[in-house]
Coordinates of C-alpha atoms in Angstrom, one line a residue:
M1 CA -19.5 -45.9 5.6
D2 CA -19.3 -49.6 6.2
L3 CA -23.0 -50.6 5.3
K4 CA -22.3 -54.2 6.1
T5 CA -22.0 -53.4 9.8
D6 CA -25.0 -52.9 12.0
P7 CA -24.6 -49.5 13.6
C8 CA -26.3 -50.9 16.7
D9 CA -23.5 -53.4 17.1
N10 CA -20.5 -51.1 16.2
F11 CA -21.4 -47.6 15.2
Y12 CA -17.8 -46.4 14.7
Q13 CA -17.2 -49.4 12.2
F14 CA -20.4 -48.4 10.5
S15 CA -19.7 -44.7 10.1
C16 CA -15.9 -45.0 9.3
G17 CA -15.1 -48.6 8.5
Q18 CA -14.8 -48.1 4.8
W19 CA -12.5 -45.1 5.2
L20 CA -10.2 -47.0 7.6
K21 CA -10.1 -49.9 5.0
E22 CA -9.2 -47.7 2.1
N23 CA -6.8 -45.2 3.8
V24 CA -3.7 -45.1 6.0
I25 CA -2.3 -42.2 7.8
P26 CA 0.8 -41.1 5.7
D27 CA 4.1 -41.2 7.6
D28 CA 4.6 -37.5 7.5
Q29 CA 1.2 -36.7 9.0
S30 CA -0.4 -37.2 12.4
R31 CA -3.9 -37.5 11.0
F32 CA -5.8 -38.1 7.7
N33 CA -9.1 -37.0 6.4
M34 CA -10.9 -35.8 3.5
F35 CA -9.8 -32.3 3.8
R36 CA -6.1 -33.7 3.6
V37 CA -7.1 -35.7 0.5
L38 CA -8.1 -32.5 -1.1
K39 CA -5.2 -30.6 0.3
D40 CA -2.7 -33.1 -1.3
K41 CA -4.4 -32.5 -4.6
V42 CA -4.1 -28.8 -4.2
D43 CA -0.5 -28.9 -3.1
I44 CA 0.5 -30.8 -6.3
I45 CA -1.4 -28.2 -8.4
L46 CA 0.4 -25.3 -6.7
K47 CA 3.8 -27.1 -7.1
D48 CA 3.3 -27.3 -10.8
L49 CA 2.1 -23.6 -11.0
L50 CA 4.9 -22.2 -8.9
E51 CA 7.7 -24.1 -10.6
Q52 CA 6.7 -23.1 -14.2
P53 CA 9.2 -20.8 -15.7
D54 CA 8.5 -17.1 -16.0
K55 CA 5.8 -16.6 -18.6
Q56 CA 5.9 -12.8 -18.6
D57 CA 4.3 -13.0 -15.1
I58 CA 3.2 -9.9 -13.5
P59 CA 5.6 -8.7 -10.8
S60 CA 3.5 -10.2 -7.8
I61 CA 3.4 -13.6 -9.3
K62 CA 7.1 -13.4 -10.1
K63 CA 7.6 -12.6 -6.4
A64 CA 5.6 -15.7 -5.4
K65 CA 7.7 -17.9 -7.7
D66 CA 10.9 -16.3 -6.2
L67 CA 9.8 -17.0 -2.6
Y68 CA 8.8 -20.5 -3.5
A69 CA 12.2 -21.1 -5.2
S70 CA 14.1 -19.7 -2.2
C71 CA 12.4 -22.1 0.1
M72 CA 12.9 -25.1 -2.2
N73 CA 16.7 -24.2 -2.7
M74 CA 17.8 -26.8 0.0
D75 CA 21.4 -26.8 -1.4
Q76 CA 21.7 -23.0 -0.6
I77 CA 19.9 -23.5 2.7
N78 CA 22.3 -26.1 3.7
K79 CA 25.2 -24.1 2.5
L80 CA 24.3 -21.2 4.7
G81 CA 23.1 -23.4 7.6
D82 CA 22.6 -21.5 10.8
G83 CA 24.8 -18.6 9.8
P84 CA 22.0 -16.3 9.0
I85 CA 20.0 -16.8 12.2
K86 CA 23.1 -16.7 14.3
Q87 CA 24.0 -13.3 12.7
Y88 CA 20.4 -12.1 13.2
L89 CA 20.4 -13.1 16.9
A90 CA 23.7 -11.4 17.6
D91 CA 22.7 -8.1 15.7
T92 CA 19.1 -7.8 17.1
Y93 CA 19.1 -9.6 20.5
G94 CA 22.6 -9.9 21.6
G95 CA 22.7 -13.6 20.8
W96 CA 21.3 -16.7 22.5
P97 CA 22.9 -17.0 25.9
L98 CA 22.9 -20.8 25.7
T99 CA 25.2 -20.7 22.7
N100 CA 26.9 -17.3 23.0
S101 CA 29.5 -16.9 25.6
S102 CA 29.6 -13.0 25.2
W103 CA 26.0 -12.5 26.0
D104 CA 25.7 -9.6 28.5
E105 CA 23.0 -9.8 31.1
G106 CA 23.5 -6.0 31.7
S107 CA 22.4 -5.2 28.1
F108 CA 19.3 -7.3 28.1
D109 CA 16.1 -5.3 28.1
L110 CA 12.8 -7.4 28.2
A111 CA 10.6 -4.6 26.7
T112 CA 13.1 -4.2 23.8
T113 CA 13.4 -7.9 23.1
I114 CA 9.6 -8.4 23.3
A115 CA 9.0 -5.5 20.8
N116 CA 11.5 -7.0 18.4
L117 CA 9.9 -10.3 18.7
H118 CA 6.5 -8.8 17.9
R119 CA 8.0 -7.5 14.7
N120 CA 9.0 -11.1 14.0
E121 CA 5.3 -12.1 14.6
L122 CA 6.2 -14.0 17.8
Y123 CA 3.8 -13.4 20.6
I124 CA 5.1 -15.0 23.8
I125 CA 5.0 -13.6 27.4
I126 CA 3.3 -10.5 26.1
T127 CA 0.9 -10.4 23.1
L128 CA -0.1 -7.1 21.5
Y129 CA -2.1 -7.1 18.2
V130 CA -4.7 -5.2 16.2
S131 CA -8.0 -7.0 15.5
S132 CA -11.6 -5.9 14.7
D133 CA -13.6 -5.1 17.7
N134 CA -16.0 -7.6 19.0
M135 CA -18.4 -5.0 20.2
N136 CA -18.2 -2.9 17.1
S137 CA -17.2 -4.9 14.1
S138 CA -16.8 -1.8 11.8
R139 CA -13.6 -0.8 13.7
Y140 CA -10.1 -2.1 14.5
I141 CA -8.8 -2.0 18.1
M142 CA -5.7 -3.0 19.9
Q143 CA -5.9 -6.0 22.1
I144 CA -3.5 -7.6 24.6
D145 CA -3.6 -11.3 25.5
Q146 CA -1.8 -14.1 27.1
P147 CA 0.7 -16.1 25.0
S148 CA -0.8 -17.1 21.7
S149 CA 1.2 -20.3 21.4
F150 CA 3.5 -22.6 23.4
G151 CA 6.6 -24.5 22.2
L152 CA 4.7 -27.6 22.6
P153 CA 1.3 -28.0 20.9
G154 CA -0.8 -26.5 23.6
Q155 CA -1.1 -25.5 27.3
K156 CA -2.2 -29.0 28.4
Y157 CA 1.2 -30.5 27.5
Y158 CA 2.7 -28.6 30.4
L159 CA 0.1 -29.3 33.1
V160 CA 1.6 -32.8 33.6
E161 CA 4.3 -34.6 35.6
R162 CA 7.8 -33.2 35.0
N163 CA 9.0 -36.4 33.7
D164 CA 6.3 -36.7 31.1
T165 CA 7.5 -38.2 27.8
M166 CA 6.6 -35.3 25.7
L167 CA 8.1 -32.8 28.1
K168 CA 11.2 -34.7 28.1
A169 CA 11.3 -35.0 24.2
Y170 CA 10.8 -31.1 24.1
E171 CA 13.8 -30.7 26.5
E172 CA 15.9 -33.0 24.4
F173 CA 15.0 -31.1 21.3
I174 CA 16.2 -27.9 22.7
Y175 CA 19.5 -29.7 23.8
A176 CA 19.9 -31.0 20.3
V177 CA 19.5 -27.7 18.7
G178 CA 21.7 -26.0 21.2
H179 CA 24.4 -28.6 20.6
L180 CA 24.2 -28.1 16.9
M181 CA 24.6 -24.3 17.3
G182 CA 27.4 -24.9 19.8
F183 CA 26.9 -24.5 23.5
A184 CA 28.7 -21.5 25.2
N185 CA 29.3 -23.8 28.3
A186 CA 28.5 -27.5 27.8
S187 CA 28.7 -28.2 31.6
T188 CA 25.8 -25.8 32.4
A189 CA 23.8 -26.3 29.1
A190 CA 21.5 -29.1 30.6
Q191 CA 20.6 -26.9 33.5
D192 CA 19.9 -23.8 31.3
I193 CA 17.6 -26.0 29.2
K194 CA 15.8 -27.4 32.1
D195 CA 15.3 -23.7 33.3
I196 CA 13.8 -22.7 29.8
V197 CA 11.2 -25.6 30.1
D198 CA 10.5 -24.9 33.6
F199 CA 9.9 -21.2 32.9
E200 CA 7.6 -22.2 30.0
I201 CA 5.7 -24.4 32.4
Q202 CA 5.1 -21.6 34.7
L203 CA 3.7 -19.4 31.8
A204 CA 1.3 -22.3 31.0
N205 CA 0.3 -22.5 34.5
I206 CA -0.6 -18.8 34.8
S207 CA -2.4 -18.8 31.4
V208 CA -6.1 -19.2 31.5
P209 CA -7.2 -22.4 30.1
D210 CA -9.1 -22.5 26.8
E211 CA -12.3 -23.9 28.4
Q212 CA -12.5 -20.9 30.5
R213 CA -12.2 -18.5 27.6
R214 CA -15.3 -19.4 25.6
D215 CA -17.4 -16.4 26.7
S216 CA -16.5 -13.6 24.5
K217 CA -18.1 -11.1 27.0
K218 CA -15.7 -12.2 29.8
L219 CA -12.8 -11.7 27.4
Y220 CA -13.9 -8.2 26.5
N221 CA -12.2 -6.0 29.2
P222 CA -11.6 -2.5 27.8
M223 CA -8.7 -0.6 29.6
T224 CA -6.9 2.5 28.7
L225 CA -3.2 2.5 27.9
R226 CA -2.7 4.5 31.1
E227 CA -4.3 1.7 33.2
I228 CA -2.4 -1.0 31.6
I229 CA 0.9 0.8 32.4
G230 CA -0.3 1.6 36.0
N231 CA -1.5 -1.9 36.7
Y232 CA 1.2 -4.3 35.2
S233 CA 4.5 -2.5 35.1
Q234 CA 6.0 -3.9 38.2
Q235 CA 8.4 -6.2 36.2
F236 CA 7.7 -5.1 32.5
N237 CA 8.2 -1.7 31.1
W238 CA 5.0 -1.2 29.2
T239 CA 5.7 2.4 28.4
S240 CA 9.0 1.5 26.7
F241 CA 7.3 -1.4 24.9
F242 CA 4.5 0.7 23.6
N243 CA 6.7 3.5 22.6
Q244 CA 8.9 1.1 20.5
I245 CA 6.0 -0.3 18.8
F246 CA 4.0 2.9 18.1
S247 CA 7.2 4.9 17.0
S248 CA 8.0 2.5 14.2
P249 CA 8.1 4.7 11.0
E250 CA 6.6 1.7 9.1
I251 CA 3.4 2.0 11.2
G252 CA 3.2 5.8 11.5
L253 CA 1.0 6.0 14.7
T254 CA 1.4 9.5 16.0
D255 CA -1.9 10.0 17.8
V256 CA -1.7 7.4 20.5
T257 CA -2.3 8.9 24.1
G258 CA -2.8 7.4 27.6
D259 CA -6.5 7.5 26.8
E260 CA -6.2 5.0 24.0
I261 CA -8.5 2.0 24.6
L262 CA -7.3 -1.6 24.4
I263 CA -9.1 -4.8 25.1
N264 CA -7.5 -6.9 27.7
L265 CA -8.5 -10.6 27.0
S266 CA -6.6 -12.1 29.9
P267 CA -6.5 -9.7 33.0
L268 CA -5.8 -12.8 35.3
Y269 CA -2.7 -13.8 33.3
Y270 CA -1.2 -10.3 33.6
E271 CA -2.1 -10.1 37.2
R272 CA 0.0 -13.3 37.8
L273 CA 2.8 -12.6 35.4
S274 CA 4.7 -10.0 37.5
K275 CA 5.6 -12.7 40.2
V276 CA 6.8 -15.1 37.6
L277 CA 9.1 -12.6 35.9
E278 CA 10.3 -11.3 39.3
A279 CA 11.3 -15.0 40.3
T280 CA 13.1 -15.8 37.1
Q281 CA 16.6 -14.8 36.0
K282 CA 17.1 -12.6 33.1
R283 CA 19.3 -15.3 31.4
T284 CA 16.5 -17.9 31.6
I285 CA 14.0 -15.4 30.1
A286 CA 16.4 -14.5 27.3
N287 CA 17.3 -18.2 26.7
F288 CA 13.6 -19.0 26.5
L289 CA 12.7 -16.1 24.1
M290 CA 15.6 -16.9 21.8
W291 CA 14.7 -20.5 21.8
R292 CA 11.1 -19.8 20.7
L293 CA 12.4 -17.5 18.0
I294 CA 14.8 -20.2 16.7
K295 CA 12.1 -22.8 16.8
Q296 CA 10.0 -21.0 14.1
H297 CA 12.8 -20.9 11.6
F298 CA 14.0 -24.5 11.2
E299 CA 12.9 -24.7 7.6
A300 CA 15.4 -22.0 6.9
M301 CA 18.3 -23.7 8.9
G302 CA 19.0 -26.8 6.9
D303 CA 18.7 -30.6 7.0
K304 CA 20.6 -31.0 10.3
Y305 CA 18.1 -28.9 12.2
L306 CA 15.1 -30.6 10.5
A307 CA 16.5 -33.9 11.4
A308 CA 16.5 -33.0 15.0
K309 CA 13.0 -31.7 14.7
A310 CA 11.9 -35.0 13.1
V311 CA 13.0 -36.8 16.3
Y312 CA 10.9 -34.5 18.3
D313 CA 7.9 -34.8 15.9
K314 CA 7.9 -38.6 16.0
V315 CA 7.3 -38.5 19.9
V316 CA 4.8 -35.6 19.9
Y317 CA 3.0 -36.0 16.6
G318 CA 3.7 -39.7 15.8
T319 CA 5.1 -38.7 12.4
T320 CA 8.0 -40.9 11.0
A321 CA 8.8 -38.9 7.9
R322 CA 9.5 -35.3 6.9
K323 CA 6.6 -33.6 5.0
P324 CA 7.7 -33.3 1.3
R325 CA 9.5 -29.9 0.7
Y326 CA 7.1 -28.7 -2.0
K327 CA 4.2 -28.9 0.3
I328 CA 6.0 -26.9 3.0
C329 CA 7.0 -24.3 0.4
G330 CA 3.7 -24.1 -1.6
S331 CA 1.8 -23.7 1.8
Y332 CA 4.3 -20.9 3.1
T333 CA 4.1 -19.1 -0.3
T334 CA 0.4 -19.1 -0.2
S335 CA 0.2 -17.9 3.2
V336 CA 2.3 -14.8 2.3
L337 CA 1.2 -14.1 -1.2
S338 CA -2.3 -15.5 -1.2
L339 CA -3.7 -13.3 -4.0
P340 CA -1.0 -13.8 -6.6
V341 CA -1.0 -17.5 -5.9
G342 CA -4.7 -17.5 -6.1
Q343 CA -4.6 -15.8 -9.6
L344 CA -2.4 -18.8 -10.7
F345 CA -4.7 -21.3 -9.1
I346 CA -8.2 -20.2 -10.3
K347 CA -7.2 -19.7 -13.9
D348 CA -7.0 -23.5 -14.5
N349 CA -8.7 -24.9 -11.4
F350 CA -12.0 -23.2 -10.8
D351 CA -15.3 -24.7 -11.7
V352 CA -18.1 -22.1 -12.0
Q353 CA -20.6 -24.9 -11.7
A354 CA -19.3 -25.7 -8.3
K355 CA -19.7 -22.1 -7.3
N356 CA -23.4 -22.2 -8.4
I357 CA -24.0 -25.3 -6.2
A358 CA -22.4 -23.7 -3.3
S359 CA -24.4 -20.4 -3.9
D360 CA -27.7 -22.5 -4.1
M361 CA -26.8 -24.4 -1.0
I362 CA -26.2 -21.1 1.1
T363 CA -29.6 -19.8 -0.3
R364 CA -31.3 -22.8 0.9
L365 CA -29.5 -22.6 4.3
Q366 CA -30.8 -19.2 4.7
A367 CA -34.4 -20.1 3.8
S368 CA -34.2 -23.1 6.3
F369 CA -32.8 -20.8 9.0
N370 CA -35.8 -18.4 8.7
E371 CA -38.2 -21.4 8.7
L372 CA -36.7 -22.9 11.8
L373 CA -37.0 -19.6 13.7
A374 CA -40.8 -20.3 13.8
Y375 CA -40.1 -23.3 16.1
V376 CA -37.7 -21.6 18.6
D377 CA -39.4 -20.9 21.8
W378 CA -36.4 -19.5 23.7
M379 CA -36.2 -16.4 21.5
D380 CA -38.7 -13.4 21.7
E381 CA -40.1 -11.9 18.7
D382 CA -37.8 -8.9 18.6
T383 CA -34.7 -11.2 18.7
K384 CA -36.3 -13.2 15.8
L385 CA -36.6 -10.1 13.8
V386 CA -32.9 -9.2 14.3
A387 CA -31.8 -12.7 13.5
K388 CA -33.8 -12.6 10.2
E389 CA -32.3 -9.3 9.4
K390 CA -28.8 -10.6 10.0
N391 CA -29.6 -13.6 7.9
A392 CA -30.8 -11.3 5.1
F393 CA -27.4 -9.5 5.1
L394 CA -25.4 -12.6 5.1
S395 CA -22.4 -12.2 2.7
P396 CA -21.4 -15.3 0.8
K397 CA -17.7 -15.4 -0.4
I398 CA -17.5 -18.0 -3.0
G399 CA -14.5 -18.9 -5.1
Y400 CA -12.2 -15.9 -4.9
P401 CA -12.2 -12.1 -4.3
K402 CA -12.3 -9.9 -7.3
E403 CA -9.0 -8.4 -6.4
V404 CA -7.3 -11.7 -7.4
L405 CA -7.8 -10.7 -11.1
N406 CA -6.9 -6.9 -10.6
N407 CA -3.2 -6.7 -11.4
T408 CA -3.0 -3.1 -10.4
Y409 CA -4.4 -4.0 -6.9
L410 CA -1.9 -6.9 -6.6
E411 CA 1.1 -4.7 -7.5
E412 CA 0.1 -2.1 -4.8
A413 CA -0.7 -4.7 -2.1
Y414 CA 2.8 -6.3 -2.5
K415 CA 4.9 -3.5 -3.5
N416 CA 6.9 -3.6 -0.2
L417 CA 8.1 -7.1 -0.8
T418 CA 11.2 -8.1 -2.6
Y419 CA 12.8 -11.5 -2.5
D420 CA 16.3 -13.1 -3.0
V421 CA 16.0 -16.7 -4.1
K422 CA 19.3 -17.4 -2.4
H423 CA 18.3 -16.2 1.0
F424 CA 15.2 -17.9 2.3
F425 CA 15.8 -16.8 5.9
N426 CA 15.9 -13.2 5.0
N427 CA 12.9 -13.5 3.0
I428 CA 11.0 -14.9 6.0
L429 CA 12.0 -11.8 8.1
I430 CA 10.9 -9.5 5.3
N431 CA 7.4 -11.3 5.4
K432 CA 7.1 -11.2 9.0
R433 CA 8.0 -7.5 9.6
E434 CA 5.6 -6.4 6.7
D435 CA 2.8 -8.6 8.1
F436 CA 3.2 -7.0 11.5
F437 CA 3.4 -3.5 10.3
E438 CA 0.4 -3.9 8.0
S439 CA -1.8 -5.2 10.9
F440 CA -0.9 -2.0 12.9
R441 CA -1.5 0.3 9.9
Q442 CA -5.1 -0.8 10.0
L443 CA -5.8 0.6 13.4
R444 CA -7.3 3.9 12.3
K445 CA -9.0 2.4 9.3
E446 CA -12.6 1.1 9.0
V447 CA -13.0 -2.7 8.8
D448 CA -13.5 -3.7 5.2
K449 CA -16.1 -6.4 5.6
E450 CA -15.7 -7.5 1.9
K451 CA -12.0 -8.4 2.4
W452 CA -11.2 -12.0 2.4
A453 CA -9.2 -13.5 5.2
I454 CA -8.1 -16.7 3.5
A455 CA -6.4 -17.7 0.2
P456 CA -8.6 -18.8 -2.7
S457 CA -6.8 -22.2 -2.7
T458 CA -7.6 -22.8 0.9
I459 CA -9.2 -26.1 1.8
N460 CA -11.9 -25.0 4.3
A461 CA -15.2 -23.4 4.6
Y462 CA -16.7 -21.6 7.5
Y463 CA -18.9 -18.8 8.9
N464 CA -17.3 -15.6 10.1
S465 CA -19.7 -14.3 12.8
L466 CA -18.0 -10.7 13.0
K467 CA -18.2 -10.1 9.3
N468 CA -21.3 -12.2 8.9
Q469 CA -19.7 -14.1 6.0
I470 CA -19.8 -17.7 4.7
M471 CA -16.5 -18.5 3.1
F472 CA -16.3 -21.0 0.4
P473 CA -12.9 -20.5 -1.3
A474 CA -12.0 -22.1 -4.7
G475 CA -9.8 -24.8 -3.1
I476 CA -12.9 -26.5 -1.4
L477 CA -15.0 -26.3 -4.6
Q478 CA -13.6 -29.4 -6.1
P479 CA -14.4 -33.1 -6.1
P480 CA -15.1 -35.1 -4.1
F481 CA -16.9 -32.4 -2.1
F482 CA -18.5 -30.7 -5.0
S483 CA -19.1 -33.0 -7.9
K484 CA -22.1 -33.9 -10.0
N485 CA -21.1 -37.6 -9.7
F486 CA -20.9 -37.6 -6.0
P487 CA -23.4 -39.9 -4.4
M488 CA -26.4 -39.0 -2.4
V489 CA -25.7 -37.5 1.0
V490 CA -27.6 -39.0 4.1
L491 CA -27.9 -36.5 7.0
D492 CA -28.9 -38.9 9.8
I493 CA -30.0 -36.6 12.5
N494 CA -33.3 -35.7 10.6
D495 CA -33.2 -38.4 8.1
L496 CA -32.8 -36.1 5.2
I497 CA -31.8 -37.4 1.9
Y498 CA -30.8 -35.1 -0.9
D499 CA -29.8 -35.8 -4.6
N500 CA -26.6 -34.2 -5.2
N501 CA -27.3 -33.8 -8.9
S502 CA -30.4 -31.8 -8.3
Y503 CA -30.3 -31.0 -4.6
E504 CA -33.8 -31.9 -4.4
L505 CA -35.2 -33.3 -1.2
L506 CA -36.0 -37.0 -1.8
K507 CA -37.0 -37.9 1.7
H508 CA -37.8 -36.0 5.0
S509 CA -38.9 -37.4 8.3
H510 CA -40.4 -34.1 9.4
S511 CA -39.2 -32.9 12.8
P512 CA -38.7 -29.1 12.6
R513 CA -37.4 -28.7 16.2
S514 CA -34.6 -31.2 15.8
S515 CA -33.8 -29.9 12.4

């Protein structure tokens, strides 16, 4: 805060001025805040831990170091270049029409392609996944939804004029990648790429905007498998798609019938989709799907492709430099092997005192919540009792899950993963397939509400409403957020002033309704 500025003259300068004075946005980032300061610190810690030589590590930690090493080995990645992904595209999908002159439209099957993309954890056009049931948080259920992501950062980037700067940058990005991989027909490449972007614009236009998806009850539309097949199979073979997913031996689902209940989160999208698919050539759909698959694998394709991505990133995100490789590889390894990396992290970077501070804070939050209920006039007494009951059963998750230190558990959890330090691309495929299969293997299991959803080194803290958990991973329990030397905190809404050393309330302008 810039306390020299009168907040009535310039509130932004008052609240953020000192931060702006002391910090600049790094060239490789589009934003910078206190979370990023702490994330940078954790990234350096993880770099040191993952680059340490084998110290009789348990197998799962050795796997984490091997995966990290395969990501860091840019000489080998550059040597292999786009060879691995070209081979994968040819073997699994018949190639990318844009760069493969032998691509056969007659052999293209949309249901098979979408099923294979799901195994690669790419959910575009069709999205099917397993998650906890919003109306019964103790069980898992299958859900279908509109695309979970777009090539550009979000739907709004497509709802613009066709000559928009970022849309053009996206189109030029696809062209640059196609050129690097080698166009099958240079004279038609520009039109093919325009068709890819136009098709994605259509998908964005038939997708329901985020602001219309805030009511969880409106998203909760139970349908049987039979109803989905009957309602939406005009241009997409849902029967074939479901059969290919369920029949995977890695999943082992043998009891799925037409009466299986799924939650349709976007009926309007699927009502619109058939017309879009009917009006679009198979070549365009295949080009689009293969482009989106390629786009998520640039980190395994070498410097030439990362340079092309950097040009695009400069326009869309404002970044002028590539992120340091160790940050990319550390984050990726943590996302896949969160518990083994967590064991490395907490052994030298976990402050028990910080855990006590967080635990005390949560206890005080619970007490304050119950006090505030007395002043809430829009809740009846029965609802207040339920609210207090839920508050009483709040489950704080502070630091790390106990499984992190259980070597037997770690070996069982990661037994299906084996990495080759010379083949980063293949390692990515292994991870994606195992993550997908593991998510579907949960379907007939009861939700484990004690299970952590984030890595111990995560820089975040939040409340999970379905599991009634407050998450405070070890990564966030560090200075400057948790420190005895951190100065007093002023919460301006209610004029609360706490001393961080004792957490005692020093001043309070009592206003129970606003608090």
